[in-house]
Amino acid sequence: RRAFAGMPGAVASVHLVEIRADAAVHHHRRTTEIYLVLEGSGFIEVDGERFPVKPLTAIYLPPGVKHRAVGRLKLINVVVPAFDPADEVLD
């Protein structure tokens, strides 16, 4: 679920994301993401290195950083600028 993603001129979007299986490694050319874990536990993999996460862990992901979520997690994803599917690159 994405709030503000389709709004003309939106400078950010907010997503509720549920990871039920390991996400695919990807990066963004111009997007910064901030993940805030709400529920579950697992890892965030950043440029091949895994970091454990639990509720209220926040992760800052600047453009160009390869990343993915691993485990069963529910998180808020703040995307700046607003989400653009053309900016997501699968690695």
Coordinates of N, CA, C and O in Angstrom, one line a residue:
R1 N 0.8 -1.2 0.0 CA 0.0 0.0 0.0 C 0.9 1.2 0.0 O 1.7 1.4 0.8
R2 N 0.6 2.1 -1.0 CA 1.5 3.3 -1.1 C 0.6 4.6 -1.0 O -0.3 4.8 -1.7
A3 N 1.0 5.4 0.0 CA 0.3 6.7 0.2 C 1.1 7.8 -0.5 O 2.4 7.8 -0.4
F4 N 0.5 8.6 -1.3 CA 1.1 9.8 -2.0 C 1.9 9.4 -3.2 O 2.4 10.3 -3.9
A5 N 2.0 8.2 -3.6 CA 2.9 7.8 -4.7 C 2.4 8.3 -6.0 O 3.2 8.7 -6.9
G6 N 1.1 8.4 -6.2 CA 0.6 8.9 -7.5 C 0.2 10.4 -7.5 O -0.3 10.9 -8.4
M7 N 0.5 11.1 -6.4 CA 0.1 12.5 -6.2 C 1.1 13.4 -7.0 O 2.3 13.3 -6.8
P8 N 0.6 14.2 -7.9 CA 1.4 15.0 -8.7 C 2.2 16.0 -7.8 O 1.7 16.6 -6.9
G9 N 3.5 16.0 -8.0 CA 4.4 16.9 -7.2 C 4.8 16.4 -5.8 O 5.4 17.1 -5.1
A10 N 4.4 15.2 -5.5 CA 4.7 14.6 -4.2 C 6.2 14.5 -4.0 O 6.9 14.0 -4.8
V11 N 6.7 15.0 -2.9 CA 8.1 15.0 -2.6 C 8.5 13.7 -1.9 O 9.7 13.4 -1.7
A12 N 7.5 12.9 -1.4 CA 7.8 11.7 -0.7 C 6.6 10.8 -0.8 O 5.5 11.3 -1.1
S13 N 6.7 9.5 -0.6 CA 5.6 8.6 -0.4 C 5.9 7.7 0.8 O 7.0 7.5 1.2
V14 N 4.8 7.1 1.3 CA 4.9 6.3 2.5 C 4.2 4.9 2.1 O 3.1 4.9 1.6
H15 N 4.9 3.8 2.4 CA 4.4 2.5 2.1 C 4.4 1.6 3.3 O 5.3 1.7 4.1
L16 N 3.3 0.9 3.4 CA 3.2 -0.2 4.4 C 3.6 -1.5 3.6 O 3.0 -1.8 2.6
V17 N 4.7 -2.1 4.1 CA 5.3 -3.3 3.3 C 5.3 -4.5 4.3 O 5.7 -4.4 5.4
E18 N 4.8 -5.6 3.7 CA 4.8 -6.9 4.5 C 5.7 -7.8 3.7 O 5.4 -8.2 2.5
I19 N 6.8 -8.2 4.3 CA 7.8 -9.2 3.7 C 7.4 -10.5 4.3 O 7.5 -10.8 5.5
R20 N 7.0 -11.4 3.4 CA 6.6 -12.8 3.8 C 7.6 -13.8 3.3 O 7.7 -14.9 3.9
A21 N 8.4 -13.4 2.4 CA 9.5 -14.2 1.9 C 10.7 -13.2 1.6 O 10.4 -12.0 1.5
D22 N 11.9 -13.7 1.5 CA 13.0 -12.8 1.3 C 12.8 -12.0 0.1 O 12.4 -12.5 -1.0
A23 N 13.0 -10.7 0.2 CA 12.8 -9.8 -1.0 C 14.0 -9.9 -1.9 O 15.1 -10.4 -1.6
A24 N 13.8 -9.5 -3.2 CA 14.9 -9.5 -4.2 C 15.9 -8.4 -3.9 O 15.5 -7.3 -3.5
V25 N 17.1 -8.6 -4.2 CA 18.1 -7.6 -4.1 C 17.9 -6.5 -5.2 O 17.6 -6.9 -6.3
H26 N 17.9 -5.3 -4.8 CA 17.6 -4.2 -5.7 C 18.3 -2.9 -5.2 O 18.8 -2.8 -4.1
H27 N 18.3 -1.9 -6.1 CA 18.7 -0.6 -5.7 C 17.9 0.5 -6.5 O 17.1 0.1 -7.4
H28 N 18.1 1.7 -6.1 CA 17.4 2.8 -6.8 C 18.4 3.8 -7.2 O 19.4 4.1 -6.5
R29 N 18.2 4.4 -8.4 CA 19.2 5.3 -9.0 C 19.1 6.7 -8.3 O 20.1 7.3 -8.1
R30 N 17.9 7.1 -7.9 CA 17.8 8.5 -7.3 C 17.0 8.5 -6.0 O 16.8 9.6 -5.4
T31 N 16.5 7.4 -5.6 CA 15.5 7.3 -4.4 C 16.3 7.0 -3.2 O 17.1 6.1 -3.1
T32 N 16.0 7.7 -2.1 CA 16.4 7.4 -0.8 C 15.2 6.7 -0.1 O 14.1 7.2 -0.2
E33 N 15.5 5.6 0.7 CA 14.4 5.0 1.4 C 14.8 4.9 2.9 O 16.0 4.8 3.3
I34 N 13.8 5.1 3.7 CA 13.9 4.9 5.2 C 13.0 3.8 5.6 O 11.8 3.9 5.4
Y35 N 13.5 2.7 6.1 CA 12.6 1.6 6.6 C 12.5 1.8 8.1 O 13.5 2.0 8.8
L36 N 11.3 1.6 8.6 CA 11.0 1.5 10.1 C 10.3 0.2 10.3 O 9.1 0.0 9.8
V37 N 10.9 -0.7 11.0 CA 10.3 -2.0 11.2 C 9.2 -1.9 12.3 O 9.4 -1.4 13.4
L38 N 8.0 -2.4 12.0 CA 6.9 -2.4 12.9 C 6.7 -3.7 13.6 O 6.5 -3.8 14.8
E39 N 6.9 -4.8 12.9 CA 6.7 -6.2 13.4 C 7.6 -7.2 12.8 O 8.1 -7.0 11.7
G40 N 7.9 -8.2 13.6 CA 8.7 -9.3 13.1 C 10.2 -9.1 13.4 O 10.6 -8.2 14.1
S41 N 11.0 -10.0 12.8 CA 12.4 -10.0 13.0 C 13.1 -10.6 11.8 O 12.4 -11.4 11.0
G42 N 14.3 -10.2 11.5 CA 15.0 -10.7 10.4 C 16.2 -9.9 10.1 O 16.9 -9.4 11.1
F43 N 16.5 -9.6 8.9 CA 17.7 -8.9 8.5 C 17.4 -7.9 7.4 O 16.5 -8.1 6.6
I44 N 18.2 -6.8 7.4 CA 18.2 -6.0 6.2 C 19.6 -6.2 5.6 O 20.6 -6.1 6.3
E45 N 19.7 -6.6 4.4 CA 21.0 -6.8 3.7 C 21.3 -5.5 2.9 O 20.5 -5.1 2.1
V46 N 22.5 -5.0 3.2 CA 22.9 -3.7 2.6 C 24.3 -4.0 1.9 O 25.2 -4.3 2.6
D47 N 24.3 -3.9 0.6 CA 25.6 -4.1 -0.1 C 26.2 -5.5 0.3 O 27.4 -5.5 0.5
G48 N 25.4 -6.5 0.5 CA 25.9 -7.8 0.8 C 26.1 -8.1 2.3 O 26.3 -9.2 2.7
E49 N 26.0 -7.1 3.1 CA 26.2 -7.3 4.6 C 24.8 -7.3 5.3 O 24.0 -6.4 5.0
R50 N 24.6 -8.3 6.2 CA 23.3 -8.4 6.9 C 23.4 -7.7 8.2 O 24.3 -7.9 9.0
F51 N 22.3 -7.0 8.5 CA 22.1 -6.3 9.8 C 20.8 -6.8 10.4 O 19.7 -6.8 9.8
P52 N 20.8 -7.3 11.7 CA 19.6 -7.8 12.3 C 18.7 -6.6 12.6 O 19.1 -5.5 12.9
V53 N 17.4 -6.9 12.4 CA 16.4 -5.9 12.7 C 15.2 -6.5 13.6 O 15.0 -7.7 13.6
K54 N 14.6 -5.6 14.3 CA 13.4 -6.0 15.2 C 12.6 -4.7 15.2 O 12.9 -3.7 14.6
P55 N 11.4 -4.8 15.8 CA 10.5 -3.6 15.9 C 11.2 -2.4 16.4 O 12.0 -2.4 17.3
L56 N 10.9 -1.3 15.7 CA 11.4 0.1 15.9 C 12.9 0.3 15.4 O 13.5 1.3 15.7
T57 N 13.4 -0.7 14.7 CA 14.7 -0.5 14.0 C 14.4 0.4 12.8 O 13.5 0.1 12.1
A58 N 15.3 1.4 12.6 CA 15.2 2.2 11.4 C 16.4 2.1 10.6 O 17.6 1.9 11.1
I59 N 16.3 2.0 9.3 CA 17.4 1.8 8.3 C 17.3 2.9 7.3 O 16.3 3.2 6.7
Y60 N 18.5 3.6 7.0 CA 18.6 4.6 6.0 C 19.3 4.0 4.8 O 20.4 3.5 4.9
L61 N 18.6 4.1 3.6 CA 19.2 3.5 2.3 C 19.3 4.6 1.3 O 18.3 4.9 0.6
P62 N 20.5 5.2 1.1 CA 20.6 6.2 0.0 C 20.6 5.6 -1.4 O 20.7 4.4 -1.5
P63 N 20.5 6.4 -2.4 CA 20.5 5.9 -3.8 C 21.8 5.1 -4.1 O 22.9 5.4 -3.5
G64 N 21.6 4.0 -4.9 CA 22.7 3.2 -5.3 C 23.1 2.1 -4.4 O 23.9 1.2 -4.8
V65 N 22.6 2.0 -3.2 CA 22.9 1.0 -2.3 C 22.0 -0.2 -2.6 O 20.8 -0.2 -2.6
K66 N 22.7 -1.4 -2.8 CA 21.9 -2.6 -3.1 C 21.4 -3.1 -1.7 O 22.1 -3.2 -0.7
H67 N 20.1 -3.5 -1.7 CA 19.5 -3.9 -0.4 C 18.3 -4.8 -0.6 O 17.8 -4.9 -1.7
R68 N 18.0 -5.5 0.5 CA 16.8 -6.3 0.5 C 16.4 -6.6 2.0 O 17.3 -6.5 2.8
A69 N 15.2 -7.0 2.2 CA 14.7 -7.4 3.5 C 14.7 -9.0 3.5 O 14.4 -9.6 2.5
V70 N 15.1 -9.5 4.6 CA 15.2 -11.0 4.8 C 14.4 -11.4 6.0 O 14.7 -10.8 7.1
G71 N 13.4 -12.3 5.9 CA 12.6 -12.7 7.0 C 11.2 -12.3 6.9 O 10.8 -11.9 5.8
R72 N 10.4 -12.4 7.9 CA 9.0 -12.0 7.9 C 8.9 -10.7 8.7 O 9.1 -10.7 9.9
L73 N 8.7 -9.6 8.0 CA 8.7 -8.3 8.6 C 7.5 -7.5 8.1 O 7.0 -7.7 6.9
K74 N 7.0 -6.6 8.9 CA 6.1 -5.6 8.5 C 6.8 -4.2 8.7 O 7.3 -4.0 9.9
L75 N 6.9 -3.4 7.7 CA 7.6 -2.1 7.9 C 6.9 -1.0 7.2 O 6.2 -1.2 6.3
I76 N 7.3 0.2 7.7 CA 6.9 1.4 7.0 C 8.1 1.8 6.1 O 9.3 1.8 6.6
N77 N 7.9 2.2 4.9 CA 9.0 2.6 4.0 C 8.7 4.0 3.5 O 7.7 4.3 2.9
V78 N 9.5 5.0 3.9 CA 9.4 6.4 3.5 C 10.3 6.5 2.3 O 11.5 6.2 2.4
V79 N 9.8 7.0 1.2 CA 10.5 7.1 0.0 C 10.6 8.5 -0.5 O 9.6 9.2 -0.6
V80 N 11.9 9.0 -0.7 CA 12.1 10.4 -1.1 C 13.0 10.4 -2.3 O 14.1 9.8 -2.3
P81 N 12.7 11.0 -3.5 CA 11.3 11.5 -3.8 C 10.3 10.4 -3.8 O 10.7 9.2 -3.7
A82 N 9.1 10.7 -4.1 CA 8.0 9.7 -4.1 C 8.3 8.6 -5.0 O 9.0 8.7 -6.0
F83 N 7.8 7.4 -4.7 CA 8.1 6.1 -5.4 C 7.8 6.3 -6.9 O 6.8 6.8 -7.3
D84 N 8.8 5.8 -7.6 CA 8.7 5.7 -9.1 C 9.2 4.3 -9.5 O 10.4 4.0 -9.3
P85 N 8.3 3.4 -10.0 CA 8.7 2.1 -10.3 C 9.9 2.0 -11.3 O 10.6 1.1 -11.3
A86 N 10.0 3.0 -12.2 CA 11.1 3.1 -13.2 C 12.5 3.3 -12.5 O 13.5 3.0 -13.1
D87 N 12.5 3.7 -11.2 CA 13.7 4.0 -10.5 C 14.3 2.7 -9.8 O 15.4 2.7 -9.4
E88 N 13.5 1.7 -9.8 CA 13.9 0.4 -9.1 C 14.6 -0.5 -10.0 O 14.1 -0.8 -11.1
V89 N 15.8 -0.9 -9.7 CA 16.7 -1.8 -10.5 C 16.9 -3.1 -9.8 O 17.5 -3.1 -8.7
L90 N 16.5 -4.2 -10.3 CA 16.8 -5.5 -9.7 C 18.2 -5.9 -10.0 O 18.7 -5.8 -11.2
D91 N 18.9 -6.4 -9.0 CA 20.3 -6.7 -9.2 C 20.5 -8.2 -9.3 O 19.8 -9.0 -8.8

